PDB file of C-alpha atoms in Angstrom:
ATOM      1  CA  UNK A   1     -57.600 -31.654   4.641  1.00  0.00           C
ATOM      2  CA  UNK A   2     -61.073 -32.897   4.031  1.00  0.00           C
ATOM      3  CA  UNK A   3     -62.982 -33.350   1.066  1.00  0.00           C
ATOM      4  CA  UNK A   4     -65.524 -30.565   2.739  1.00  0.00           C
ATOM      5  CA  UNK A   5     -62.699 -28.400   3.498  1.00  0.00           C
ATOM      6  CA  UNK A   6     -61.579 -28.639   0.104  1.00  0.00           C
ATOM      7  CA  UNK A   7     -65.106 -27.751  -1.442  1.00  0.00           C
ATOM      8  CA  UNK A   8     -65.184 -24.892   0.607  1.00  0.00           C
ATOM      9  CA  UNK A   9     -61.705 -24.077  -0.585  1.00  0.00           C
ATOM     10  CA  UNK A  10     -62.895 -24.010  -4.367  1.00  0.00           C
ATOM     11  CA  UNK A  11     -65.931 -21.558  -4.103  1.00  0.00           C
ATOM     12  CA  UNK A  12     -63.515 -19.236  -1.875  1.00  0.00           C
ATOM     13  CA  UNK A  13     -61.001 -19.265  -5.023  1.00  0.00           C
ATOM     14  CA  UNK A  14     -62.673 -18.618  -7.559  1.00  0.00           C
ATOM     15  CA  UNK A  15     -65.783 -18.778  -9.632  1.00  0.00           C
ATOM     16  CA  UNK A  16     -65.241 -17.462  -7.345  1.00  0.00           C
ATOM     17  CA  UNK A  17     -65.933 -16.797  -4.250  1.00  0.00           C
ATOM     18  CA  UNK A  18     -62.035 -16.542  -3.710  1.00  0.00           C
ATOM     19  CA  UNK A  19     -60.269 -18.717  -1.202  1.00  0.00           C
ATOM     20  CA  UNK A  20     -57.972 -16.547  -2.700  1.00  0.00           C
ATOM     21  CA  UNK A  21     -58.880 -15.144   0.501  1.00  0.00           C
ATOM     22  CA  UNK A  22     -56.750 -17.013   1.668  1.00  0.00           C
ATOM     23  CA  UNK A  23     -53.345 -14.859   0.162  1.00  0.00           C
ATOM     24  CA  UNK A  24     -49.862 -14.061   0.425  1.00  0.00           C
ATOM     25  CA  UNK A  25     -48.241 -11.341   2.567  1.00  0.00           C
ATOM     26  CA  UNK A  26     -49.314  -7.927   0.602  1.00  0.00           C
ATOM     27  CA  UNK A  27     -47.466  -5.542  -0.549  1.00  0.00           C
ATOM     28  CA  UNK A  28     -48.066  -1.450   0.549  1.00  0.00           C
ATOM     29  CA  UNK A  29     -50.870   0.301  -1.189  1.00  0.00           C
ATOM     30  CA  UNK A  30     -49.593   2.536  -4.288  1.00  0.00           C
ATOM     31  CA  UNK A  31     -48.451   5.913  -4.319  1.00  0.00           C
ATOM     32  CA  UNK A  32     -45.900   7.089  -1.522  1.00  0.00           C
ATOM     33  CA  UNK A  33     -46.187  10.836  -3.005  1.00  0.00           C
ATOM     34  CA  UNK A  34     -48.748  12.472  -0.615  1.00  0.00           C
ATOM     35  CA  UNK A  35     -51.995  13.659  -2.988  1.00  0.00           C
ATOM     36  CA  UNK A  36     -55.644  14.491  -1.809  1.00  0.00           C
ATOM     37  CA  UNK A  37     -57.919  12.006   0.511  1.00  0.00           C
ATOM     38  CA  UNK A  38     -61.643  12.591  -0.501  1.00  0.00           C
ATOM     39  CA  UNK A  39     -63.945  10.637   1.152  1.00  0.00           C
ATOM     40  CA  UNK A  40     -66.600   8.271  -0.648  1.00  0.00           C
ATOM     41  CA  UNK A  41     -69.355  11.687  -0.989  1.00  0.00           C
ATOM     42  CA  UNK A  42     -66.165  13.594  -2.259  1.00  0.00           C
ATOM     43  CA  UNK A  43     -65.696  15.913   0.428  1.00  0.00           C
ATOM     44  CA  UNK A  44     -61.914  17.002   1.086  1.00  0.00           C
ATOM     45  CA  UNK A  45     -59.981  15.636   4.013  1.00  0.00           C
ATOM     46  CA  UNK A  46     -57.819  17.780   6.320  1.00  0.00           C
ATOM     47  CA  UNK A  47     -54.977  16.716   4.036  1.00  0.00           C
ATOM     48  CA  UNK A  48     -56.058  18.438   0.635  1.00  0.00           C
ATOM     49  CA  UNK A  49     -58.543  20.062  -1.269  1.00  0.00           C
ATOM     50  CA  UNK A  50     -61.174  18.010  -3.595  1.00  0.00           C
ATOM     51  CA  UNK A  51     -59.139  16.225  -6.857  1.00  0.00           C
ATOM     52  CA  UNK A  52     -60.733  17.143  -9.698  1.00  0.00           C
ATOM     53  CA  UNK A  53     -63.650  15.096 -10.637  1.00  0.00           C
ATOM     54  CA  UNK A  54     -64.948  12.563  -8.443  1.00  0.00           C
ATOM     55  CA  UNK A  55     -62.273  10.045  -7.865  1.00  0.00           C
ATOM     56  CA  UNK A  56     -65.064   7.514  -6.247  1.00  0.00           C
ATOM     57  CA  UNK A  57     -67.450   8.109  -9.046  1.00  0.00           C
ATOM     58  CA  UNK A  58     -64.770   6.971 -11.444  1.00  0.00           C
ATOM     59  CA  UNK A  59     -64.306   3.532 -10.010  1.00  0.00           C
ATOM     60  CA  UNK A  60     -67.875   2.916 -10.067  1.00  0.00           C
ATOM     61  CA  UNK A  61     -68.278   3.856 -13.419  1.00  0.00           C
ATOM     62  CA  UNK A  62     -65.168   1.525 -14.524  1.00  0.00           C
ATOM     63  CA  UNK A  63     -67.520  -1.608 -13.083  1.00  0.00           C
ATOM     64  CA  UNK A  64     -69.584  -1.384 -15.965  1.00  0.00           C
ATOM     65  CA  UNK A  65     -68.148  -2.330 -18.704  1.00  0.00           C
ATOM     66  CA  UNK A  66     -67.662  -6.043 -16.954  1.00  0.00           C
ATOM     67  CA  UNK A  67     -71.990  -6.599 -17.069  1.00  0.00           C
ATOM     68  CA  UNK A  68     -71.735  -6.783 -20.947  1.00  0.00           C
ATOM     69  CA  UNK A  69     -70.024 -10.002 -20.240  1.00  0.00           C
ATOM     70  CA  UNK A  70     -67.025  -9.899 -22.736  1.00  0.00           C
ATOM     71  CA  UNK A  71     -63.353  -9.842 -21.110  1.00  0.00           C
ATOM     72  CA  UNK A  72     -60.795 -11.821 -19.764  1.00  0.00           C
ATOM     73  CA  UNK A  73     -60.112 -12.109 -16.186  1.00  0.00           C
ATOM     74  CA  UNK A  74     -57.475 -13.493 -13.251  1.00  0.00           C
ATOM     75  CA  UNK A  75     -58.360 -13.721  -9.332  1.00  0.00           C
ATOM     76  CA  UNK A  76     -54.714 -14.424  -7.242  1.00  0.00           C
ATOM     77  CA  UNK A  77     -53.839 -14.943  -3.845  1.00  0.00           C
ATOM     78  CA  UNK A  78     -50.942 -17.012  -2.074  1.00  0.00           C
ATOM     79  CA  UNK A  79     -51.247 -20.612  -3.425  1.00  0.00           C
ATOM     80  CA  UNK A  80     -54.199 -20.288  -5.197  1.00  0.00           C
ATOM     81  CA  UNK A  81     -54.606 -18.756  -8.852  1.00  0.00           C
ATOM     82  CA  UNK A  82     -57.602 -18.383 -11.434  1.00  0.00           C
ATOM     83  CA  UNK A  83     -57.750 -17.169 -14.719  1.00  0.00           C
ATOM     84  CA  UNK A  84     -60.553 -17.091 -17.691  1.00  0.00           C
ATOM     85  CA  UNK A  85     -62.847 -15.796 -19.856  1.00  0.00           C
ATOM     86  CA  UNK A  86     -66.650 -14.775 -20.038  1.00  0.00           C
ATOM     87  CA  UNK A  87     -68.134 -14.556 -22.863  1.00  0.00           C
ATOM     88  CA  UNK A  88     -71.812 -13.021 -22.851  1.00  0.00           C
ATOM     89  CA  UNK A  89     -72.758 -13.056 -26.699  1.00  0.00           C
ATOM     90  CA  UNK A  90     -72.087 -17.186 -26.881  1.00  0.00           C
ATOM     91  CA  UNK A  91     -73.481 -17.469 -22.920  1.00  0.00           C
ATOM     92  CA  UNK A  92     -69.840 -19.338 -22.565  1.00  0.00           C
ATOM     93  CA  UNK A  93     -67.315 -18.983 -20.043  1.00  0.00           C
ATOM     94  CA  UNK A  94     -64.310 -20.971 -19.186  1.00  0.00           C
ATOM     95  CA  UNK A  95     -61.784 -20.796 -16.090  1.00  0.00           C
ATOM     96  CA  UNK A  96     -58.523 -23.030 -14.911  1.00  0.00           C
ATOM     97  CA  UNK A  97     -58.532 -22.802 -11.364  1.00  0.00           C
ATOM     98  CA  UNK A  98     -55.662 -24.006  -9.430  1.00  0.00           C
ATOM     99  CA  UNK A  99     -55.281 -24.310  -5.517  1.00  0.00           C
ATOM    100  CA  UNK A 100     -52.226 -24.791  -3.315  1.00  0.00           C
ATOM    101  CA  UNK A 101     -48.977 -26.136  -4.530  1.00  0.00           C
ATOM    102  CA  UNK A 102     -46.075 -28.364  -4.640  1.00  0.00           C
ATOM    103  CA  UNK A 103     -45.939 -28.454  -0.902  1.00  0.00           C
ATOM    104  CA  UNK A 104     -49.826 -29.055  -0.435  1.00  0.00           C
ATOM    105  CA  UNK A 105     -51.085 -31.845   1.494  1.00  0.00           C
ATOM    106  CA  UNK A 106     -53.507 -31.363  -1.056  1.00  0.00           C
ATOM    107  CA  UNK A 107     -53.720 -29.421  -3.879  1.00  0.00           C
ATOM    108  CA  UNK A 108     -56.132 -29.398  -7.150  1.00  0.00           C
ATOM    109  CA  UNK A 109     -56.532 -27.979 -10.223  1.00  0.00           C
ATOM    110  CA  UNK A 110     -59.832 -27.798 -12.023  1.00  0.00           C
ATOM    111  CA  UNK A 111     -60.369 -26.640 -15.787  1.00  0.00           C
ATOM    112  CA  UNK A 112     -64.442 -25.500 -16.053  1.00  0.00           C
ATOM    113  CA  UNK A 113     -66.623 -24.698 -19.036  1.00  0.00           C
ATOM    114  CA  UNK A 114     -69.702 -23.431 -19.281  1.00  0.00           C
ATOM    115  CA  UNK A 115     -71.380 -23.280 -22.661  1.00  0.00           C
ATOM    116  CA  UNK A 116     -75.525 -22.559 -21.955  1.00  0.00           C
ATOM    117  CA  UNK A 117     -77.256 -24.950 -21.091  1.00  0.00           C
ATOM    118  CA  UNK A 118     -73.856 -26.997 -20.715  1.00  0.00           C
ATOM    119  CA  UNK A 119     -71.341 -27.086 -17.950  1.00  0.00           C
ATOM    120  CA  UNK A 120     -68.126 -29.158 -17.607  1.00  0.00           C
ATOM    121  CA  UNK A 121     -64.941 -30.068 -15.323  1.00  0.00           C
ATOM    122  CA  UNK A 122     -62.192 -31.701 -15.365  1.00  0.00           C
ATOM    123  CA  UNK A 123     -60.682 -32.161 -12.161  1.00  0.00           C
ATOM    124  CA  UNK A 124     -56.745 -33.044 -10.929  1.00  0.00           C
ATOM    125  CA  UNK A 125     -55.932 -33.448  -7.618  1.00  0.00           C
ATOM    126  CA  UNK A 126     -52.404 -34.190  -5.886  1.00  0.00           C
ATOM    127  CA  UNK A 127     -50.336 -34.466  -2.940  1.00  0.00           C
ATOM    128  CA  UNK A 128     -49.888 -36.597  -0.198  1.00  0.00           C
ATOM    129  CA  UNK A 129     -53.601 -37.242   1.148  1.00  0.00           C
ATOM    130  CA  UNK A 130     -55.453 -37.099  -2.465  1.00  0.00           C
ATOM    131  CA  UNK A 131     -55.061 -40.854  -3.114  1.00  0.00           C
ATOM    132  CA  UNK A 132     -56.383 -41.117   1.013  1.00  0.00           C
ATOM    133  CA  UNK A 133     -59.955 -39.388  -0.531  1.00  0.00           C
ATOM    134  CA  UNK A 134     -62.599 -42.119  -0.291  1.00  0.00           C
ATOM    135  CA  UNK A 135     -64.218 -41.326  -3.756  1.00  0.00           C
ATOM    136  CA  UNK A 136     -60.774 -40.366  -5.930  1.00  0.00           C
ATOM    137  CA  UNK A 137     -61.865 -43.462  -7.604  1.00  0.00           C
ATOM    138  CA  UNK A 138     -64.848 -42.667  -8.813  1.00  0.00           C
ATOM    139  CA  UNK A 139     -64.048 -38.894  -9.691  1.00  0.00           C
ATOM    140  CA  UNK A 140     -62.659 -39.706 -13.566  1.00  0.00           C
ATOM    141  CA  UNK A 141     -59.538 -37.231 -12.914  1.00  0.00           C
ATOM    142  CA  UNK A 142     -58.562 -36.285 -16.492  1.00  0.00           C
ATOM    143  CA  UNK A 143     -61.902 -36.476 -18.295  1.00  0.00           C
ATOM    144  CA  UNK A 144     -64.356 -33.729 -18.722  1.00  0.00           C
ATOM    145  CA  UNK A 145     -67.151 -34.494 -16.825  1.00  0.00           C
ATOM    146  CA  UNK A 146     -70.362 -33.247 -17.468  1.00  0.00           C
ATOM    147  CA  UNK A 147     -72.817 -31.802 -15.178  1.00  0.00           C
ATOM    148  CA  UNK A 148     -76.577 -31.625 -14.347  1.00  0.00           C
ATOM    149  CA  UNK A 149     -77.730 -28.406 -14.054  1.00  0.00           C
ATOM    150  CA  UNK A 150     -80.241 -29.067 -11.710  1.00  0.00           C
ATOM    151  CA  UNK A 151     -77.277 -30.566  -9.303  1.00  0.00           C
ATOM    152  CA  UNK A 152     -75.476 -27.254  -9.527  1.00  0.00           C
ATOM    153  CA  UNK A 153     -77.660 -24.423  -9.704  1.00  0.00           C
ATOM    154  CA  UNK A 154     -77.045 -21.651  -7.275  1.00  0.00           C
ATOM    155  CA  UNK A 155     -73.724 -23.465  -6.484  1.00  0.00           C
ATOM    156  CA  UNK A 156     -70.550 -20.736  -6.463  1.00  0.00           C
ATOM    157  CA  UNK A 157     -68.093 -23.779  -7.116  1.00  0.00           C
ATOM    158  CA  UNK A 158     -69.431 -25.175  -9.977  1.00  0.00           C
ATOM    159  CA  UNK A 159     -72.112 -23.504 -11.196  1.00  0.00           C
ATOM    160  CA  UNK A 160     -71.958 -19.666 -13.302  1.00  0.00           C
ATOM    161  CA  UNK A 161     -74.562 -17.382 -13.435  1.00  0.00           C
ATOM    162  CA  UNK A 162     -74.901 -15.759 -16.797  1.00  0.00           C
ATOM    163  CA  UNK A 163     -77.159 -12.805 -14.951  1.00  0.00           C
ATOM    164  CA  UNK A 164     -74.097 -11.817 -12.595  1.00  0.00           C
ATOM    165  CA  UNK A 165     -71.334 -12.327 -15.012  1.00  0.00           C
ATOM    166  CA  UNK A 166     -68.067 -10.923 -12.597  1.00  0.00           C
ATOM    167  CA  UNK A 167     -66.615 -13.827 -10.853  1.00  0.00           C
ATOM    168  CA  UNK A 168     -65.241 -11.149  -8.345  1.00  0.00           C
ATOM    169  CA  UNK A 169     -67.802  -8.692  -7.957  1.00  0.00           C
ATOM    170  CA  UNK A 170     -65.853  -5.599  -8.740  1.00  0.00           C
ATOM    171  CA  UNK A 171     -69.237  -3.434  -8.979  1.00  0.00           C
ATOM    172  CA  UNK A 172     -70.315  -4.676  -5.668  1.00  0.00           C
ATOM    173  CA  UNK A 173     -66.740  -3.970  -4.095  1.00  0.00           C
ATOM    174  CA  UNK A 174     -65.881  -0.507  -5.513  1.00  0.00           C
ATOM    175  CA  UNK A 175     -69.715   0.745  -3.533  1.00  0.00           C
ATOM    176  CA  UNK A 176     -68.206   0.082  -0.269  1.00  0.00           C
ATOM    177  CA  UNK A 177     -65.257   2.572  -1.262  1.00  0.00           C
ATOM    178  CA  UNK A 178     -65.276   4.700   2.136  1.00  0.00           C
ATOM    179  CA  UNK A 179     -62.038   6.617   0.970  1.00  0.00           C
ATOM    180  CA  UNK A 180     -59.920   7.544  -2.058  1.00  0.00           C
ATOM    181  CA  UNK A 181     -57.196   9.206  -3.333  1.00  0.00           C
ATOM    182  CA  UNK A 182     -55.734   9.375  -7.038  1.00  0.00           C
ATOM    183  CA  UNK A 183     -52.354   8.295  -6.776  1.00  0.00           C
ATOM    184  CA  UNK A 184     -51.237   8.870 -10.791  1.00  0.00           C
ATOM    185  CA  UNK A 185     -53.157   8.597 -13.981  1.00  0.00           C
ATOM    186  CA  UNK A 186     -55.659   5.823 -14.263  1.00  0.00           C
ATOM    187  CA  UNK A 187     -54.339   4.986 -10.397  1.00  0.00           C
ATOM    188  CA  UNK A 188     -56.173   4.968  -6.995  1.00  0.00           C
ATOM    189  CA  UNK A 189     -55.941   3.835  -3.438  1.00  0.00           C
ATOM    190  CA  UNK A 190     -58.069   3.945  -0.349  1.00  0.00           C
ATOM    191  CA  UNK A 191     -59.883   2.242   1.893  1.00  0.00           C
ATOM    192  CA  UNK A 192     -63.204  -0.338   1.008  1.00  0.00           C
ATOM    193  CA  UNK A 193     -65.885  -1.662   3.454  1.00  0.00           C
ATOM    194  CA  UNK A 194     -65.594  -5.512   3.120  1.00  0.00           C
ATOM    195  CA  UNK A 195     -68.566  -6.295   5.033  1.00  0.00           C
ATOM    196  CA  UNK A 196     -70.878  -7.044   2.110  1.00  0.00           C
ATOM    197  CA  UNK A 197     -67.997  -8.333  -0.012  1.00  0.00           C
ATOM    198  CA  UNK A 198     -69.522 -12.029   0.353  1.00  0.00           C
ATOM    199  CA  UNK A 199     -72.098 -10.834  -1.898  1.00  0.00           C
ATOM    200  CA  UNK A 200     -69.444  -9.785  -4.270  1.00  0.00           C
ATOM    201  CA  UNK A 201     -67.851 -13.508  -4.233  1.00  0.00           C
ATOM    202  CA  UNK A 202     -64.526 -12.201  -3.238  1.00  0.00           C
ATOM    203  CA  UNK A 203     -64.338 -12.812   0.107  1.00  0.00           C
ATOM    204  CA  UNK A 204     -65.575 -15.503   1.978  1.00  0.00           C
ATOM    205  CA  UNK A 205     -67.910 -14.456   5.123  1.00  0.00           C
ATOM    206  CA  UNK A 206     -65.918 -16.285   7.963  1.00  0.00           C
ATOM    207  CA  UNK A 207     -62.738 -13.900   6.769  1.00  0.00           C
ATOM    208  CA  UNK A 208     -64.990 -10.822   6.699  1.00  0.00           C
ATOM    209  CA  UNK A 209     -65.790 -11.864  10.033  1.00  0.00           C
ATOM    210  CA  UNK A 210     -62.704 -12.831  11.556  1.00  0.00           C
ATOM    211  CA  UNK A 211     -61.331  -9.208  10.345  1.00  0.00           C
ATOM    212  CA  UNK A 212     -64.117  -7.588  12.772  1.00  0.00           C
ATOM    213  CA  UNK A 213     -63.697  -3.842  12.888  1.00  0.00           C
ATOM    214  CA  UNK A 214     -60.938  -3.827  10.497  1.00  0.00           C
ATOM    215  CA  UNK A 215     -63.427  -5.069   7.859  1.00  0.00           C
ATOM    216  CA  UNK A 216     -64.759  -1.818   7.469  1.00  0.00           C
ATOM    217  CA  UNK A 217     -61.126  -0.210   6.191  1.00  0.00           C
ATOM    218  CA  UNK A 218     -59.543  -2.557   4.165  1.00  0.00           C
ATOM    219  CA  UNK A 219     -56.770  -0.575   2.554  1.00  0.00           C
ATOM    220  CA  UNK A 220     -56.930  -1.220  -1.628  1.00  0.00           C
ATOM    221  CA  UNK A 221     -55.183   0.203  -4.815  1.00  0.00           C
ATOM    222  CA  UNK A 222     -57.195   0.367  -8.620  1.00  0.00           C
ATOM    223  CA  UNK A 223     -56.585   0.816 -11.860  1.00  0.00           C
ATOM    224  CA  UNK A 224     -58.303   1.742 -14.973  1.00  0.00           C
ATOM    225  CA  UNK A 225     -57.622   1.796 -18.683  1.00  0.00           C
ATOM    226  CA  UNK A 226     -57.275   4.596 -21.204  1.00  0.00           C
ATOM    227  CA  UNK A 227     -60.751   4.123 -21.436  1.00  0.00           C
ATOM    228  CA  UNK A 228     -61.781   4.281 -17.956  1.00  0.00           C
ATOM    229  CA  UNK A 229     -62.724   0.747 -17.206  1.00  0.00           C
ATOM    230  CA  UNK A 230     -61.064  -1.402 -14.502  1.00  0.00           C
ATOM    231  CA  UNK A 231     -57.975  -3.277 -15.204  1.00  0.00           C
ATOM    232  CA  UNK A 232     -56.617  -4.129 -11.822  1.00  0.00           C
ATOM    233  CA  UNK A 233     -58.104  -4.132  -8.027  1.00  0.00           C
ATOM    234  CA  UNK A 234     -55.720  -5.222  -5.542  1.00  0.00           C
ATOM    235  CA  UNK A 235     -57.405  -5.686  -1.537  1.00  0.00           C
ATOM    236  CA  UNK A 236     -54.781  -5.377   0.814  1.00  0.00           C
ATOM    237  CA  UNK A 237     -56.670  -7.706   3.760  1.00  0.00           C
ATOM    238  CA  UNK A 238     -55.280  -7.452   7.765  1.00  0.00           C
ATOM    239  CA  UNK A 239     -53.921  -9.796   9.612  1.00  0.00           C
ATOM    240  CA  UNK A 240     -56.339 -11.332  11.560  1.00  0.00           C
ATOM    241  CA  UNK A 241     -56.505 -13.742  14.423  1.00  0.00           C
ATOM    242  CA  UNK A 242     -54.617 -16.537  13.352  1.00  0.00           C
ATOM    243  CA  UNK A 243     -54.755 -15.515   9.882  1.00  0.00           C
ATOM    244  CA  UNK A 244     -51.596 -13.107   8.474  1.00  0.00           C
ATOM    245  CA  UNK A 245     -51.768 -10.553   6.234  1.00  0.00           C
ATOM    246  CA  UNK A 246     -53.221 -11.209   2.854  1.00  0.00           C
ATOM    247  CA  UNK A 247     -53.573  -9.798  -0.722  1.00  0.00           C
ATOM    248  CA  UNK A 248     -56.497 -10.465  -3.188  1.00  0.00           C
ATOM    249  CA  UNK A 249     -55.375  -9.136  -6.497  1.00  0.00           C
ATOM    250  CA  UNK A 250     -58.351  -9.379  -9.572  1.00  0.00           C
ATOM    251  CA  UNK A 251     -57.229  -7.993 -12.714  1.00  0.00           C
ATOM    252  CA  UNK A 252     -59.560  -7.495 -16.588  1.00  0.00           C
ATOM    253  CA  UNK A 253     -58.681  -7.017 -19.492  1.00  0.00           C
ATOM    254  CA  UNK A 254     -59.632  -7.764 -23.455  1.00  0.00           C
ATOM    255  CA  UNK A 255     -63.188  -5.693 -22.678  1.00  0.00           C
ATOM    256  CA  UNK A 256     -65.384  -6.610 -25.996  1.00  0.00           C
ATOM    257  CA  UNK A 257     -62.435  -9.081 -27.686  1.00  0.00           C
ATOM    258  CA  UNK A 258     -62.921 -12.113 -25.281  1.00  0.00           C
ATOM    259  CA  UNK A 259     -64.015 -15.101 -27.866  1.00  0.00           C
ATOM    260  CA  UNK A 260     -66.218 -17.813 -26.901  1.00  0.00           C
ATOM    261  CA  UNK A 261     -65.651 -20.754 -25.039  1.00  0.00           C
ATOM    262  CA  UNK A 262     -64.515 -23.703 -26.635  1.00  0.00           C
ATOM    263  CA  UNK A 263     -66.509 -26.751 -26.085  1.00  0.00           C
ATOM    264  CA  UNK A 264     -64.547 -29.699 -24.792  1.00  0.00           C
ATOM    265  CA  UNK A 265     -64.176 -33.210 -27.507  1.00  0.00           C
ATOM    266  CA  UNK A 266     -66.786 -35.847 -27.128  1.00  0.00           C
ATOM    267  CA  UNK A 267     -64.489 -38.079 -26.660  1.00  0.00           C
ATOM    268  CA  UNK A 268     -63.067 -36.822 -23.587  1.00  0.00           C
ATOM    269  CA  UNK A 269     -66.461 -35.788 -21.929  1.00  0.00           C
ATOM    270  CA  UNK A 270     -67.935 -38.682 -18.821  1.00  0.00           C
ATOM    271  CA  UNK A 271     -71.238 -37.731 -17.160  1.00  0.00           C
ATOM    272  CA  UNK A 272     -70.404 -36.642 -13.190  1.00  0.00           C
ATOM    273  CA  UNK A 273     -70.840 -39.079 -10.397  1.00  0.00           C
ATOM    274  CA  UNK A 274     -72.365 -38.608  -7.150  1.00  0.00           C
ATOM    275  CA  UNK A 275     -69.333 -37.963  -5.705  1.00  0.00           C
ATOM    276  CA  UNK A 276     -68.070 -34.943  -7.783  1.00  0.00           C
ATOM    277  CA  UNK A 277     -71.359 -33.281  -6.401  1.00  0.00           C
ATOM    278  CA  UNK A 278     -70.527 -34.001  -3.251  1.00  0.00           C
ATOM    279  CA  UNK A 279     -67.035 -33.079  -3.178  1.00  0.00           C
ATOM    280  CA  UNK A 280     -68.007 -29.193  -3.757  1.00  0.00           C
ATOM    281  CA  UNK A 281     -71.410 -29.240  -1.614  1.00  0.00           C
TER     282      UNK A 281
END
């Protein structure tokens, strides 16, 4: 694997432009019992009349409770796994990110912080070829290591953007909802147009593209809270080409009890080299 490939591993996982497009098998989308398909305006299919309320409506409206910027958060998908929290009121956020496994030619793990106008990482990387890396050296693996803002603005794998505060995009996703159903209290499943889910940072456009047609019907379940907002989306993605079938699962929780970011010691805290930059550009 190469250090670009890598990079472009990263801002597909996580902060997150998910490599965790890059999943395990799927399972089937929720609810076997047969209930009502209403189409994204909320006109009735063939198979049922109209569910009460608008089911489509209700996902969008579950999205927006994540742009006040105070929850907890997890992005999964086969081998790779993030988790964190965002944190709006103290403009802090904090994520461990962790790509491929045991069996990895390479596999890292990455701890970020962002506390405005402050960002860190600390960085772990391991299997066979991560000692081959020309700059492992140089990349102070188990320090914090703190980074210029002017080196990582507008970058998904390092960078956070306090104005667009989902790391997967949920609001963006849940628009491109061409079908629904409700499948049980608080519990959906349908079909989402993935084309413009690169905007969202949950898909990476070369799988969007590889998917072709199909990208236009992914198959996904959702649920929502007692109080209506979203607490799980789960994209069931095709197999395409040489790629098998994947799942992206993004879950919230802890809406308005996330606490701030905690800023790392000063003792464990380098300034970045060169060649963290250019390890995730």
């Amino acid at each position: 694997m190469t250090v670009r490939r890598l990079g472009a591993g990263l801002v597909a996982a996580a902060l997150i432009t998910p490599a965790l497009a890059a999943c395990a098998s799927g399972t089937g989308t929720a609810g076997s019992t047969p209930s009502p398909t209403v189409s994204a305006s909320g006109t009735a299919s063939p198979s049922g009349a109209p569910v009460a309320g608008d089911a489509k409506q209700a996902l969008l409206d579950s999205t927006k409770e994540i742009s006040n910027g105070n929850f907890r958060f997890t992005l999964a998908g086969a081998g790779s796994t993030a988790e964190g929290l965002v944190h709006q009121p103290s403009q802090s956020a904090a994520m461990k990110i962790a790509i491929g496994g045991p069996s990895s030619d390479l596999a890292m793990k990455l701890d970020v912080i962002h506390f405005k106008p402050d960002s860190w990482v600390k960085l772990e990387l391991s299997g066979p070829t991560a000692n081959s890396l020309p700059a492992i050296k140089q990349l102070n693996l188990g320090k914090y290591q703190h980074l210029d803002q002017t080196r990582i603005k507008g970058n998904r794998n390092l960078g956070f953007d306090f104005e667009k505060v989902d790391p997967a995009g949920s609001a963006v996703l849940t628009q491109g909802i061409t079908e629904v159903r409700s499948t049980g209290t608080g519990a959906y499943a349908g079909t989402i147009d993935v084309t413009k889910a690169a905007e969202a940072g949950s898909l990476n456009a070369a799988t969007i593209a590889a998917l072709g047609t199909q990208a236009k019907t992914v198959p996904f379940t959702a649920k929502v809270d007692p109080q209506g907002r979203l607490s799980e989306l789960v994209l069931q993605m095709p197999a395409a080409g040489q790629t098998a079938a994947q799942e992206i699962k993004m879950t919230y929780s802890d809406y308005g009890a996330a606490t701030a970011a905690q800023k790392p010691p000063a003792d464990q805290v380098v300034e970045a080299p060169a060649e963290l930059y250019s390890l995730f550009n």
